[in-house]
Coordinates of C-alpha atoms in Angstrom, one line a residue:
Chain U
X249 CA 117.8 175.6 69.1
X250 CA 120.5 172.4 69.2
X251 CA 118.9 171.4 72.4
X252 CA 114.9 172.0 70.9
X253 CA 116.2 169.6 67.8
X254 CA 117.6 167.5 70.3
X255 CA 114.0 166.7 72.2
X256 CA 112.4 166.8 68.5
X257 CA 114.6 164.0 67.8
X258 CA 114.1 161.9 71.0
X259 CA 110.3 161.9 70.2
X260 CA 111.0 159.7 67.1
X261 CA 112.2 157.0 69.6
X262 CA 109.0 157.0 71.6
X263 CA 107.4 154.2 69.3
X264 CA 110.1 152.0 69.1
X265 CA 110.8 152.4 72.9
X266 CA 107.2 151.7 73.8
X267 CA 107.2 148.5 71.6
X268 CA 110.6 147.0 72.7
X269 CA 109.1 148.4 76.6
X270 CA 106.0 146.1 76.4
X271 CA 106.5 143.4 74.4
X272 CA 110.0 142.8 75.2
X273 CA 111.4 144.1 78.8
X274 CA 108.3 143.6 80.4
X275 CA 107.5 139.6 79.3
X276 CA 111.8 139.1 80.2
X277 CA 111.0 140.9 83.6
X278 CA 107.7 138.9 84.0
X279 CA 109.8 135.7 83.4
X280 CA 112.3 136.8 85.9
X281 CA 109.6 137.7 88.5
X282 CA 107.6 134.6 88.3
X283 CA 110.7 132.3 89.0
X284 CA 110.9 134.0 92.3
X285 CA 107.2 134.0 92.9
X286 CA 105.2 131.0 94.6
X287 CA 101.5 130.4 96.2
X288 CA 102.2 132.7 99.0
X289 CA 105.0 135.2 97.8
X290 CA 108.3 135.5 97.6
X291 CA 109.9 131.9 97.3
X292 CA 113.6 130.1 96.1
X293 CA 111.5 126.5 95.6
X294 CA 111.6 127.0 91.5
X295 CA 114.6 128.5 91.2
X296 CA 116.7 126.3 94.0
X297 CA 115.2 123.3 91.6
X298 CA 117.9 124.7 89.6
X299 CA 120.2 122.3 91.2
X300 CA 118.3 120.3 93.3
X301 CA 116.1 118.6 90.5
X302 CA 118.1 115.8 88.6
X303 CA 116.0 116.2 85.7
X304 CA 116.9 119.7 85.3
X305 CA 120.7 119.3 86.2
X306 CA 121.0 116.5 83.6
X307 CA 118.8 118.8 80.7
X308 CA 120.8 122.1 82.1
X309 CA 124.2 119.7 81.3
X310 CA 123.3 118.4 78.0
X311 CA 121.9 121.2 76.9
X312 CA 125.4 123.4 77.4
X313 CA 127.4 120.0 75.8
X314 CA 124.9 120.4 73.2
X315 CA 126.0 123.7 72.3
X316 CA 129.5 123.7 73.0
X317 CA 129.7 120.3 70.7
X318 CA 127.9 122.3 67.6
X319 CA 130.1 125.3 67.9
X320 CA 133.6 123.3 68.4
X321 CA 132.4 121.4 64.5
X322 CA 130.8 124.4 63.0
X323 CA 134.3 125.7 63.8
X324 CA 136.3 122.7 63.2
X325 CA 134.6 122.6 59.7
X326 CA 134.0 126.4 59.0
X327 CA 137.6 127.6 59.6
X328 CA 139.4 126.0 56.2
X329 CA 136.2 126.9 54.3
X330 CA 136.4 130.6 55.6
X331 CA 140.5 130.4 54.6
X332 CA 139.2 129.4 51.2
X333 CA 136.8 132.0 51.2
X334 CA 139.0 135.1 52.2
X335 CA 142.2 134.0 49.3
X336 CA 139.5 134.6 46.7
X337 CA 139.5 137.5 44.8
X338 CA 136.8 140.1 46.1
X339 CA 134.8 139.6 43.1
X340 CA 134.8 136.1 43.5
X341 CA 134.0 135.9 47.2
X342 CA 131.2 137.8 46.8
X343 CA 129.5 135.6 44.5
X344 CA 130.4 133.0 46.5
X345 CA 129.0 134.9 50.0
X346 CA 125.6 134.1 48.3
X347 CA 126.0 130.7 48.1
X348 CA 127.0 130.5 51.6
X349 CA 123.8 132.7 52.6
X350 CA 121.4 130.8 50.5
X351 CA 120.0 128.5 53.1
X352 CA 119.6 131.2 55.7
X353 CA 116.7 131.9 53.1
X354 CA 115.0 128.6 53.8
X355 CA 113.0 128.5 56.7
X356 CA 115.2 126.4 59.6
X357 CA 111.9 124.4 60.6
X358 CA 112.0 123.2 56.6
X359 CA 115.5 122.5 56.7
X360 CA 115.2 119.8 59.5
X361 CA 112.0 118.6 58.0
X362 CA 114.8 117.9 55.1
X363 CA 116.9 115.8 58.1
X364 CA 113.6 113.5 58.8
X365 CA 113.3 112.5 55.6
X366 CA 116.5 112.0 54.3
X367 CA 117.7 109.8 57.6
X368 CA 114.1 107.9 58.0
X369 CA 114.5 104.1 58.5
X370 CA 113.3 104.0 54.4
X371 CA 115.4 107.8 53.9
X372 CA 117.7 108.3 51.1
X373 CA 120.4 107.3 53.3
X374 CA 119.7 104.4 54.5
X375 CA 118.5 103.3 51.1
X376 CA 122.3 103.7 49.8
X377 CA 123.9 102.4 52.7
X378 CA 122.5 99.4 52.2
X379 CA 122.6 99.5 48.7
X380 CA 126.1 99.7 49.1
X381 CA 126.0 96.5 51.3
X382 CA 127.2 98.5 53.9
X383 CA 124.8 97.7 56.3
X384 CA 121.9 94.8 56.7
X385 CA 119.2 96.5 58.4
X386 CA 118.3 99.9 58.5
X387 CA 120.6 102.6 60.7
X388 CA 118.8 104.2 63.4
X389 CA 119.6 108.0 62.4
X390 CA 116.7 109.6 63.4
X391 CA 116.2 110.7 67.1
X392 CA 120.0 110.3 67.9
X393 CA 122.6 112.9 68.8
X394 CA 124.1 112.5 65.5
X395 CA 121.3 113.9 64.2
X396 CA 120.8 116.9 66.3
X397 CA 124.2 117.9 65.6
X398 CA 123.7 117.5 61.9
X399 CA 120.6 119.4 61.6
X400 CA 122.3 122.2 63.9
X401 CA 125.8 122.4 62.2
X402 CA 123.5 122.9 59.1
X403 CA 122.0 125.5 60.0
X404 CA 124.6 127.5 62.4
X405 CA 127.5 127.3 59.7
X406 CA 127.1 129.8 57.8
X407 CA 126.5 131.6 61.0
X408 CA 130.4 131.0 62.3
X409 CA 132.0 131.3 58.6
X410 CA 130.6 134.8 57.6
X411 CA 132.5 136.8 60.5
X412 CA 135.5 134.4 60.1
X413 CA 136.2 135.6 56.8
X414 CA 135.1 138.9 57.6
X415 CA 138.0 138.8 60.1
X416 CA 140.5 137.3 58.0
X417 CA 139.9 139.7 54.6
X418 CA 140.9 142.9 57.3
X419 CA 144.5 141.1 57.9
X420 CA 146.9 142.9 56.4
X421 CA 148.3 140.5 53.6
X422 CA 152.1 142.6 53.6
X423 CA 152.2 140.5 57.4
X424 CA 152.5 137.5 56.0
X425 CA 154.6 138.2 53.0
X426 CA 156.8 140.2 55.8
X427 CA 157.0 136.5 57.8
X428 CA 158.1 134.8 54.1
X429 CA 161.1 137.4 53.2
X430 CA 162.2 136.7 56.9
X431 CA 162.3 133.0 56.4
X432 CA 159.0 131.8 57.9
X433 CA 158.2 128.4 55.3
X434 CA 154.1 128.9 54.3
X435 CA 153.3 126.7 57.8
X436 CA 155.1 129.0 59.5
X437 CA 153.8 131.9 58.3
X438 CA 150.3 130.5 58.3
X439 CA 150.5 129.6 62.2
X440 CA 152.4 131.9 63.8
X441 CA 151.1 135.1 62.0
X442 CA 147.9 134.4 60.1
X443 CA 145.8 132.0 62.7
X444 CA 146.6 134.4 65.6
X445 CA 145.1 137.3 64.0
X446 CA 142.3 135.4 62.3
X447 CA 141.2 134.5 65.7
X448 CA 138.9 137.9 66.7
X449 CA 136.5 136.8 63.6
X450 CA 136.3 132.8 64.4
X451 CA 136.3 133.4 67.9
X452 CA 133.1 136.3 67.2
X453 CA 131.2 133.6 65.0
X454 CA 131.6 130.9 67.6
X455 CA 130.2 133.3 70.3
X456 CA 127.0 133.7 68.3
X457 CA 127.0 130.1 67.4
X458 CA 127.4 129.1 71.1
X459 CA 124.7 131.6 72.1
X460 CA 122.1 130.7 69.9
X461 CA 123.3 126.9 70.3
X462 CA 121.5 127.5 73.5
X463 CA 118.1 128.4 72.9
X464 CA 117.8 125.6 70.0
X465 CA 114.0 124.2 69.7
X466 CA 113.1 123.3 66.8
X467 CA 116.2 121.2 65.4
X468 CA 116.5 119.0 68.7
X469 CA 113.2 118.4 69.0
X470 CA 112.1 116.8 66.2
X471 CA 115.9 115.2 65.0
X472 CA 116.5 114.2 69.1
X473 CA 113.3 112.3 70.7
X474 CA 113.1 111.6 74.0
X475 CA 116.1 111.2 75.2
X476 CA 117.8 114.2 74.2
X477 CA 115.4 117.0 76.2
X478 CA 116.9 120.3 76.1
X479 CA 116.2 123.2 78.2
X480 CA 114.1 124.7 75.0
X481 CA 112.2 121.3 75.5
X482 CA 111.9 121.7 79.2
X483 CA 110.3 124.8 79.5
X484 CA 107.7 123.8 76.5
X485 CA 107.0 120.6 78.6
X486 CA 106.5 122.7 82.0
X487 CA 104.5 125.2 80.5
X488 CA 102.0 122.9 78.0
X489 CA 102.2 119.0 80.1
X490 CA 102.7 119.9 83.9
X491 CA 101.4 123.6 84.2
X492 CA 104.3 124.3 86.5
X493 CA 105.2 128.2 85.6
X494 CA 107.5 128.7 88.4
X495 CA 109.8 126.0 87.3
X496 CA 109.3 127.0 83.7
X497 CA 110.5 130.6 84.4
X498 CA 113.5 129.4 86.2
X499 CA 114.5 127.4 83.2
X500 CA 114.3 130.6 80.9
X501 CA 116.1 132.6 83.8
X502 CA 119.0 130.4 83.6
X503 CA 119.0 130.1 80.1
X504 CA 118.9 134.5 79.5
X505 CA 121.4 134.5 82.8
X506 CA 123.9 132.5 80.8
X507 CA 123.2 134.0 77.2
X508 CA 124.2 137.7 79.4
X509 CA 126.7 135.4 81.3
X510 CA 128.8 134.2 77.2
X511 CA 128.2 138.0 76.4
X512 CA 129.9 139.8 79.5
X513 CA 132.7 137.5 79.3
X514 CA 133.4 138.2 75.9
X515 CA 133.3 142.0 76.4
X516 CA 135.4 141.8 79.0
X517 CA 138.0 139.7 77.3
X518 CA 137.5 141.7 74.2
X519 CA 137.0 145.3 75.4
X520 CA 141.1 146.4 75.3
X521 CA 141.6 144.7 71.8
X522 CA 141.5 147.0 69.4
X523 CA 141.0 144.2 66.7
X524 CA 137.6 143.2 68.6
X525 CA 136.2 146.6 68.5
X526 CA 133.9 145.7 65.3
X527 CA 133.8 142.1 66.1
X528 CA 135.2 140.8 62.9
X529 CA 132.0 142.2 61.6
X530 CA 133.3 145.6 59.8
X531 CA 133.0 144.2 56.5
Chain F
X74 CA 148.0 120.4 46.7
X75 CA 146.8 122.2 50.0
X76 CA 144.8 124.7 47.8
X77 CA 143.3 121.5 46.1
X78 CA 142.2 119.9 49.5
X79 CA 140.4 123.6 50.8
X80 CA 138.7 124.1 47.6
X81 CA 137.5 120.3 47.5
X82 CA 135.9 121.1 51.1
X83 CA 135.3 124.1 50.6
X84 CA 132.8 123.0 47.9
X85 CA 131.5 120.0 50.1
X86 CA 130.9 122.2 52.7
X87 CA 128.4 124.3 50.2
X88 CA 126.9 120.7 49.2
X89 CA 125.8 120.3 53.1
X90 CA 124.9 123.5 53.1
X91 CA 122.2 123.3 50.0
X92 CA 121.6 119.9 50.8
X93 CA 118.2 120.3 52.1
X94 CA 117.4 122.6 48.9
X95 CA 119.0 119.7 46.7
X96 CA 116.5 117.0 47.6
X97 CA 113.7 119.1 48.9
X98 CA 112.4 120.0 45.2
X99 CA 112.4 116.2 43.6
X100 CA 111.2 114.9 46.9
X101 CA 108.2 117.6 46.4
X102 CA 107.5 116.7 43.2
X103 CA 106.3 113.1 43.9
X104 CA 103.0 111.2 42.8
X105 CA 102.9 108.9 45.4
X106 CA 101.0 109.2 49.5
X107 CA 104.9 108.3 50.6
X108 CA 107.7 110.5 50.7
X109 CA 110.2 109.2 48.3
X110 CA 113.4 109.8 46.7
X111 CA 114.2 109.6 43.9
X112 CA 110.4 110.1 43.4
X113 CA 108.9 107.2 40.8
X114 CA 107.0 109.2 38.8
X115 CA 106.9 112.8 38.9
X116 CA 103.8 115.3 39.3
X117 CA 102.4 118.5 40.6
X118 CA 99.7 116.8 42.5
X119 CA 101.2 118.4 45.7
X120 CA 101.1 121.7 44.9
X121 CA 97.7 121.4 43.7
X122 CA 96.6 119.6 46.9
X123 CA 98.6 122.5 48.7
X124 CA 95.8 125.5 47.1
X125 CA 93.0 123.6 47.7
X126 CA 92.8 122.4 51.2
X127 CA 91.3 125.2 53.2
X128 CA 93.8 125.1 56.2
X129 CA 96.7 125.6 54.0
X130 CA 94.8 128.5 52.6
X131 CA 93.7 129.7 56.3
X132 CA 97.0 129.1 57.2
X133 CA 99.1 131.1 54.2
X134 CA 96.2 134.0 54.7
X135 CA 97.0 134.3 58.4
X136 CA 100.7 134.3 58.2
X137 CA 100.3 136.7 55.6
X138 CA 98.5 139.4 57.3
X139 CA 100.6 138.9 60.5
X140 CA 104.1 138.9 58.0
X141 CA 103.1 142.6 56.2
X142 CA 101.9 144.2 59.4
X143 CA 104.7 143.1 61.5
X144 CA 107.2 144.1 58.5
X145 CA 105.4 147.6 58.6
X146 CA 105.2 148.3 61.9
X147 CA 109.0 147.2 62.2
X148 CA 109.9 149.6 59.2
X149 CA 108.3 152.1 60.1
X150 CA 109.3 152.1 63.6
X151 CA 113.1 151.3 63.3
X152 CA 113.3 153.8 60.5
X153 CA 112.3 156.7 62.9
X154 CA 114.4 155.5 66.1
X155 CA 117.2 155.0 63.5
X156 CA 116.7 158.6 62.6
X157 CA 117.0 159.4 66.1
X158 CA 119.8 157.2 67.4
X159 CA 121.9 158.3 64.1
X160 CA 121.5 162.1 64.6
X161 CA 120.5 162.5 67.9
X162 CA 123.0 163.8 70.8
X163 CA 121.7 162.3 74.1
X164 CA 123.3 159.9 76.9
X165 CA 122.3 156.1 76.3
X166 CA 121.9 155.8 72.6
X167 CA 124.5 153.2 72.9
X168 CA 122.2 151.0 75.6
X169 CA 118.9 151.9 73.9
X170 CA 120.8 150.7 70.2
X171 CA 121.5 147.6 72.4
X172 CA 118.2 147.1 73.1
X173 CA 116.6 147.2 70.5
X174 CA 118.8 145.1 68.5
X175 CA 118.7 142.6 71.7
X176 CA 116.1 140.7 70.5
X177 CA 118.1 139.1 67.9
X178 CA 120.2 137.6 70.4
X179 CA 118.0 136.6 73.4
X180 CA 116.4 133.1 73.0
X181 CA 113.2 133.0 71.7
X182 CA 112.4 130.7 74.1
X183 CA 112.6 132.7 77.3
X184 CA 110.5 135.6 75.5
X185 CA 107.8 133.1 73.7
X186 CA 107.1 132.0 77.8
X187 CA 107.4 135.9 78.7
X188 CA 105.1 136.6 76.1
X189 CA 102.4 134.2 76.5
X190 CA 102.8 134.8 80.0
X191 CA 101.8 138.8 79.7
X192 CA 99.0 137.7 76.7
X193 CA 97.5 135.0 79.6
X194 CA 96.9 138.2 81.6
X195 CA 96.1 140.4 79.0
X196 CA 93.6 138.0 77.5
X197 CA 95.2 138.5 74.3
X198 CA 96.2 135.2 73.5
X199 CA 94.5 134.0 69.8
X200 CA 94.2 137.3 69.3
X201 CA 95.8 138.6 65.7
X202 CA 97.0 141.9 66.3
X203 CA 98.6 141.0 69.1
X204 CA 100.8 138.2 67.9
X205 CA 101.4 141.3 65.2
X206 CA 103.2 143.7 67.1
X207 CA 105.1 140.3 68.8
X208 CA 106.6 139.7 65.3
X209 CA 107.4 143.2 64.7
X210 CA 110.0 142.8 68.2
X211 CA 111.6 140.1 66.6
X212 CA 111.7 141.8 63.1
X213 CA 112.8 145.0 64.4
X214 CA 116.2 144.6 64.6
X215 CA 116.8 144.1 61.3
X216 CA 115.2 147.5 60.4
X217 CA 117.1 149.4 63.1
X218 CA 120.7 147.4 61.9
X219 CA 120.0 148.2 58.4
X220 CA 118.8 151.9 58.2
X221 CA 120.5 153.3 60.4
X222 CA 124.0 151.8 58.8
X223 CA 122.8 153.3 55.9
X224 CA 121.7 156.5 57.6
X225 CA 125.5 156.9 58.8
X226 CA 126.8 157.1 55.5
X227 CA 124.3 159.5 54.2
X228 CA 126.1 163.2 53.6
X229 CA 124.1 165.6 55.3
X230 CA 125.3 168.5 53.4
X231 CA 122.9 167.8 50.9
X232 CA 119.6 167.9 53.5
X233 CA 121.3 170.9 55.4
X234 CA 120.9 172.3 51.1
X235 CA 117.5 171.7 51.2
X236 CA 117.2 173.3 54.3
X237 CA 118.6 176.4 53.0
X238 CA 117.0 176.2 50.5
X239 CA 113.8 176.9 52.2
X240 CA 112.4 173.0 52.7
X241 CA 110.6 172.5 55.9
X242 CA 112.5 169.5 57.7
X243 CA 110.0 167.2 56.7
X244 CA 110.1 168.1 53.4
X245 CA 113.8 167.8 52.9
X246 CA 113.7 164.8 54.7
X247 CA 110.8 162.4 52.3
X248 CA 112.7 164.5 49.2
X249 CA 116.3 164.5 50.3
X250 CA 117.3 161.5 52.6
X251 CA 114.2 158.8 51.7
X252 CA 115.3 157.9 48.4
X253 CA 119.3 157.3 50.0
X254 CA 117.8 155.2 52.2
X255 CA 115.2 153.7 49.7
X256 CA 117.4 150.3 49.4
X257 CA 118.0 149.3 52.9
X258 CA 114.7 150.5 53.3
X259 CA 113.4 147.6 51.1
X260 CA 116.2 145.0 52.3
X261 CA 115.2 146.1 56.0
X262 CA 111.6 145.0 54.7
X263 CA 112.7 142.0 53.1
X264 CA 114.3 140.7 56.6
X265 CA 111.6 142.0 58.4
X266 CA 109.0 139.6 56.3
X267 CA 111.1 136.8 56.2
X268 CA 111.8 136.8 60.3
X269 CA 107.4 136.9 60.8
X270 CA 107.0 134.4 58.2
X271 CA 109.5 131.9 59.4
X272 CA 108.6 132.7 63.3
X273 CA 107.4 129.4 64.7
X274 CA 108.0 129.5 68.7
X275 CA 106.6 132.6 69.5
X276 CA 103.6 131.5 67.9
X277 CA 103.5 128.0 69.2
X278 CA 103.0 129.7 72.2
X279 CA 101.1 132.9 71.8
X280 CA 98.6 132.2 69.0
X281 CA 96.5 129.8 71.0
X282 CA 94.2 127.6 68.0
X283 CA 95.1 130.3 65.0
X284 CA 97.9 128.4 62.4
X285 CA 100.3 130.3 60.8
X286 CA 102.3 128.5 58.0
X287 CA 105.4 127.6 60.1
X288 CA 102.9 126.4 62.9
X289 CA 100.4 124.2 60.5
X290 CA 103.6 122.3 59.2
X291 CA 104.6 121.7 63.1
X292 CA 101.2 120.6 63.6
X293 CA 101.6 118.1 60.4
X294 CA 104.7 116.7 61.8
X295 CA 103.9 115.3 65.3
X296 CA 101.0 113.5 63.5
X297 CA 102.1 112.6 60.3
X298 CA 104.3 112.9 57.3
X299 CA 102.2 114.9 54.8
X300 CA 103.5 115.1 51.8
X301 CA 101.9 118.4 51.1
X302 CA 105.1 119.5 53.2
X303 CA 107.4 119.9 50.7
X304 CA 105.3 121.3 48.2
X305 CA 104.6 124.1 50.6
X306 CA 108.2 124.4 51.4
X307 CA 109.5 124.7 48.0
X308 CA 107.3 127.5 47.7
X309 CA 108.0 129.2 50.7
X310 CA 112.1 129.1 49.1
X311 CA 111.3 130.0 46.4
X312 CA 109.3 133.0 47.6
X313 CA 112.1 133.8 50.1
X314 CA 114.3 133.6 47.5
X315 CA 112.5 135.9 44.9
X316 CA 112.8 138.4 47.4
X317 CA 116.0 138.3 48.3
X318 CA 117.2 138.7 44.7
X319 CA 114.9 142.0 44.1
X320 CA 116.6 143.3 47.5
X321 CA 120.1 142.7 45.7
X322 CA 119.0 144.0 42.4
X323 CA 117.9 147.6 44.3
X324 CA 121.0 147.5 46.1
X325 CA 123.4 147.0 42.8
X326 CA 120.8 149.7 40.7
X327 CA 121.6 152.3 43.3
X328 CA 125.2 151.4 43.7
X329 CA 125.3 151.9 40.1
X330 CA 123.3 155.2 40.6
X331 CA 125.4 156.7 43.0
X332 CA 128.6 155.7 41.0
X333 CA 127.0 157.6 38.3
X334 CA 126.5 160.8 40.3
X335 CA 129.7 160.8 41.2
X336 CA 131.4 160.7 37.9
X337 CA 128.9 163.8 37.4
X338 CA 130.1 165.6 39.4
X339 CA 133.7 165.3 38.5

């Protein structure tokens, strides 16, 4: 009977399994194969151009500067605002959760449209700067690294404060007053008991942040111009202006290899800590 | 004083975050060809132009038919694996929960070349039904994150009750469980839209000439600045937005509803 149920159950996957199957595993495999496939087999030329291309050694560098950069602000900048967040009353940091979530509502591609117009040569900004007499001529915004990292800190924030305060609401508060009674002033207390353990939800958010850092398109490409091609760029170039698919599906293999790559190591360095077991995202 | 100094960035850090909101809305209601703000004079003439150029039209209509059969298909699938992955006693659920949550997580990127890749062979690039059942991958997730959260706190007693009670499985099942898992359901729905409608590279890639709303305003912006842009986009919010607040409104009613049984029964 347990065992009839069992197979009864297992059928319910079968849709899901065939969708993820074909349109999911197999295009991943495809792009895995055709990076080791040339004109006449088996062949290392796309992938050894990995490393051997300086084009792609420079995009493949900036790329991961790119997304260490974003995730070392978003959690430069998200880390007080999480504190903030998790000393609120539960009521109150609810409410306030929606605020913080609100822009995941508007469509990223809109957001950085936003960007464009705001830092234009005639953009709001520019306008007040030299309204201010700040400047004479108009500031190049547009198309620099600044504004990459703008539009992505925008959008990735909210992405690195959620599990931060999700980590810090589950320490226990008695901890810290524990630390006070025993003589630890507030900084004390703060640094040597608070920040340690608030570290499994900030460190969680700045995974996903890093990992999705990554794989950015849209932001860099219209907010960075030319000279700030990404690997996201890259392949869209190979694929659309050169036709080279080989070269193209290496790019995507390195950029899944190190997505699996930032995941492996943070099992593994996660796996015996109890405190990681949810991934600061229990609550 | 330190308190002061959060709060205070705290609060800026919410005015970047709603910046784009901020100064997308009187930037949208402009009169003039330019985009300007503050705008001179203020209008609708946007939103007008928005309903009646036909390729905003095509392109609304496209994304969506793509958006509601992507959000069933990942509904209805997710709901059943959930189901399955929830009660089920096999090896791997583990890896296959893994997997299908995985496309959150790998960059859309590498699978937008995968795809278009397998569609070149398939001859299914262009072709509607196919960029479909791409957008349910990406929407799946969400369903499978959702109901089967919700699933995991559902008390079987009560389905076992109906069992007894001479319900076919089925039965007690659309009777029993559904309405518990009505809300996330309806959230899982909600997501589910909201990933199709906003999915741009996938479809950059796979949808060969066909425009869905994310892909005609690309198209605008490597030509020109249109400033039918923020018109549409200031719908799109607010549409998003809608829809958020009647998936938090089902979630409160049936928090509410739940409470209430409970006090019932004591």
């Amino acid at each position: 009977m347990k065992a009839k149920q069992n197979w009864r159950l297992m059928a319910l996957l079968l849709p899901a399994i065939a969708l993820i199957c074909v349109l999911f595993l197999n295009p991943l495999v495809g792009v895995l194969i055709q990076s080791f496939v040339g004109d006449d087999g088996f062949t290392l030329k796309s992938i050894s151009k990995l490393w051997t291309s300086r084009l792609a050694r420079v995009v493949l560098e900036r790329t991961f500067w790119l997304a260490f950069t974003v995730t070392v602000i978003c959690l430069l900048v998200g880390y007080p605002a999480a504190y903030y967040m998790s000393q609120l009353r539960p009521r109150k940091r609810a409410m306030i959760t929606y605020l913080v979530l609100l822009p995941f509502w508007i469509s990223i591609l809109i957001r950085t449209y936003t960007w464009i117009i705001l830092l234009g040569r005639e953009g709001l900004v520019n306008n007040a700067l030299q309204w201010l007499g700040l400047t004479e001529q108009p500031v190049q915004f547009l198309y620099t690294n600044f504004a990459v990292h703008l539009g992505m800190v925008q959008i990735l924030l909210p992405i690195v404060i959620l599990p931060t305060v999700a980590g810090m609401v589950n320490i226990d508060g008695g901890l810290i007053k524990a630390a006070r009674v025993m003589g630890a002033s507030p900084i004390r207390a703060f640094w040597s008991v608070f920040f340690p353990l608030s570290l499994s939800g900030a460190a969680t958010g700045g995974l996903i942040c890093f990992i999705l850092s990554l794989g950015f398109y849209v932001t860099p490409t219209l907010l960075g111009g030319q000279k700030s091609l990404i690997i996201a760029n890259l392949i869209d170039l190979q694929v659309h202006k050169t036709l080279n698919w080989g070269f193209a599906a290496a790019l995507a293999t390195a950029l899944l290899l190190a997505t699996l790559l930032c995941l492996l190591i943070f099992w593994l360095a996660t796996r015996n800590r109890p405190e990681f077991a949810t991934g600061g995202l229990s609550r | 004083m330190i308190r002061k100094l959060l709060a205070f960035h705290f609060w800026l850090v919410v005015l970047f975050l709603l910046a784009p909101l901020i100064f997308l809305i009187p930037i949208s209601l402009g009169e003039s060809q330019f985009l300007e703000f503050p705008p001179k004079q203020l209008s609708l003439r946007w939103y007008r132009e928005f309903f009646q150029q036909e390729s905003w039209m095509e392109a609304l209509s496209l994304s969506f038919r793509v958006g509601l059969g992507a959000t069933a298909l990942s509904v209805i699938i997710g709901t059943l694996a959930s189901v399955a992955l929830v009660r089920g006693n096999f090896p791997g659920r583990s890896i296959l929960t893994a997997l299908f949550i995985a496309p959150l997580i790998v960059p859309t990127v590498v699978l937008a070349l995968g795809l278009y890749m397998v569609f070149l062979r398939w001859q299914l690039v262009d072709n509607t039904l196919a960029l479909t059942l791409a957008h349910a991958v990406v929407a799946l997730p969400y369903s499978i994150l959702l109901v089967s959260s919700s699933l995991r706190s559902f008390d079987m007693t009560i389905e076992r009750a109906a069992r007894t009670m001479g319900a076919g499985p089925f039965k007690a099942f659309m009777l029993i469980t559904t309405p518990h898992l009505a809300p996330s359901i309806f959230a899982a729905s909600v997501l589910s839209f909201f990933a199709s409608f906003d999915e741009l590279i996938i479809t950059l890639f796979v949808s060969g000439g066909q425009q869905t709303l994310p892909v005609r305003i690309w198209n605008d912006l490597s030509l020109k600045i249109d400033p039918t842009v923020p018109a549409a986009a200031v719908m799109l919010t607010a549409v998003s937005a809608l829809l958020m607040l009647a998936g938090e409104m089902v979630r409160r009613r049936n928090e509410a509803h739940n409470q209430n049984s409970h006090n019932a029964e004591e």
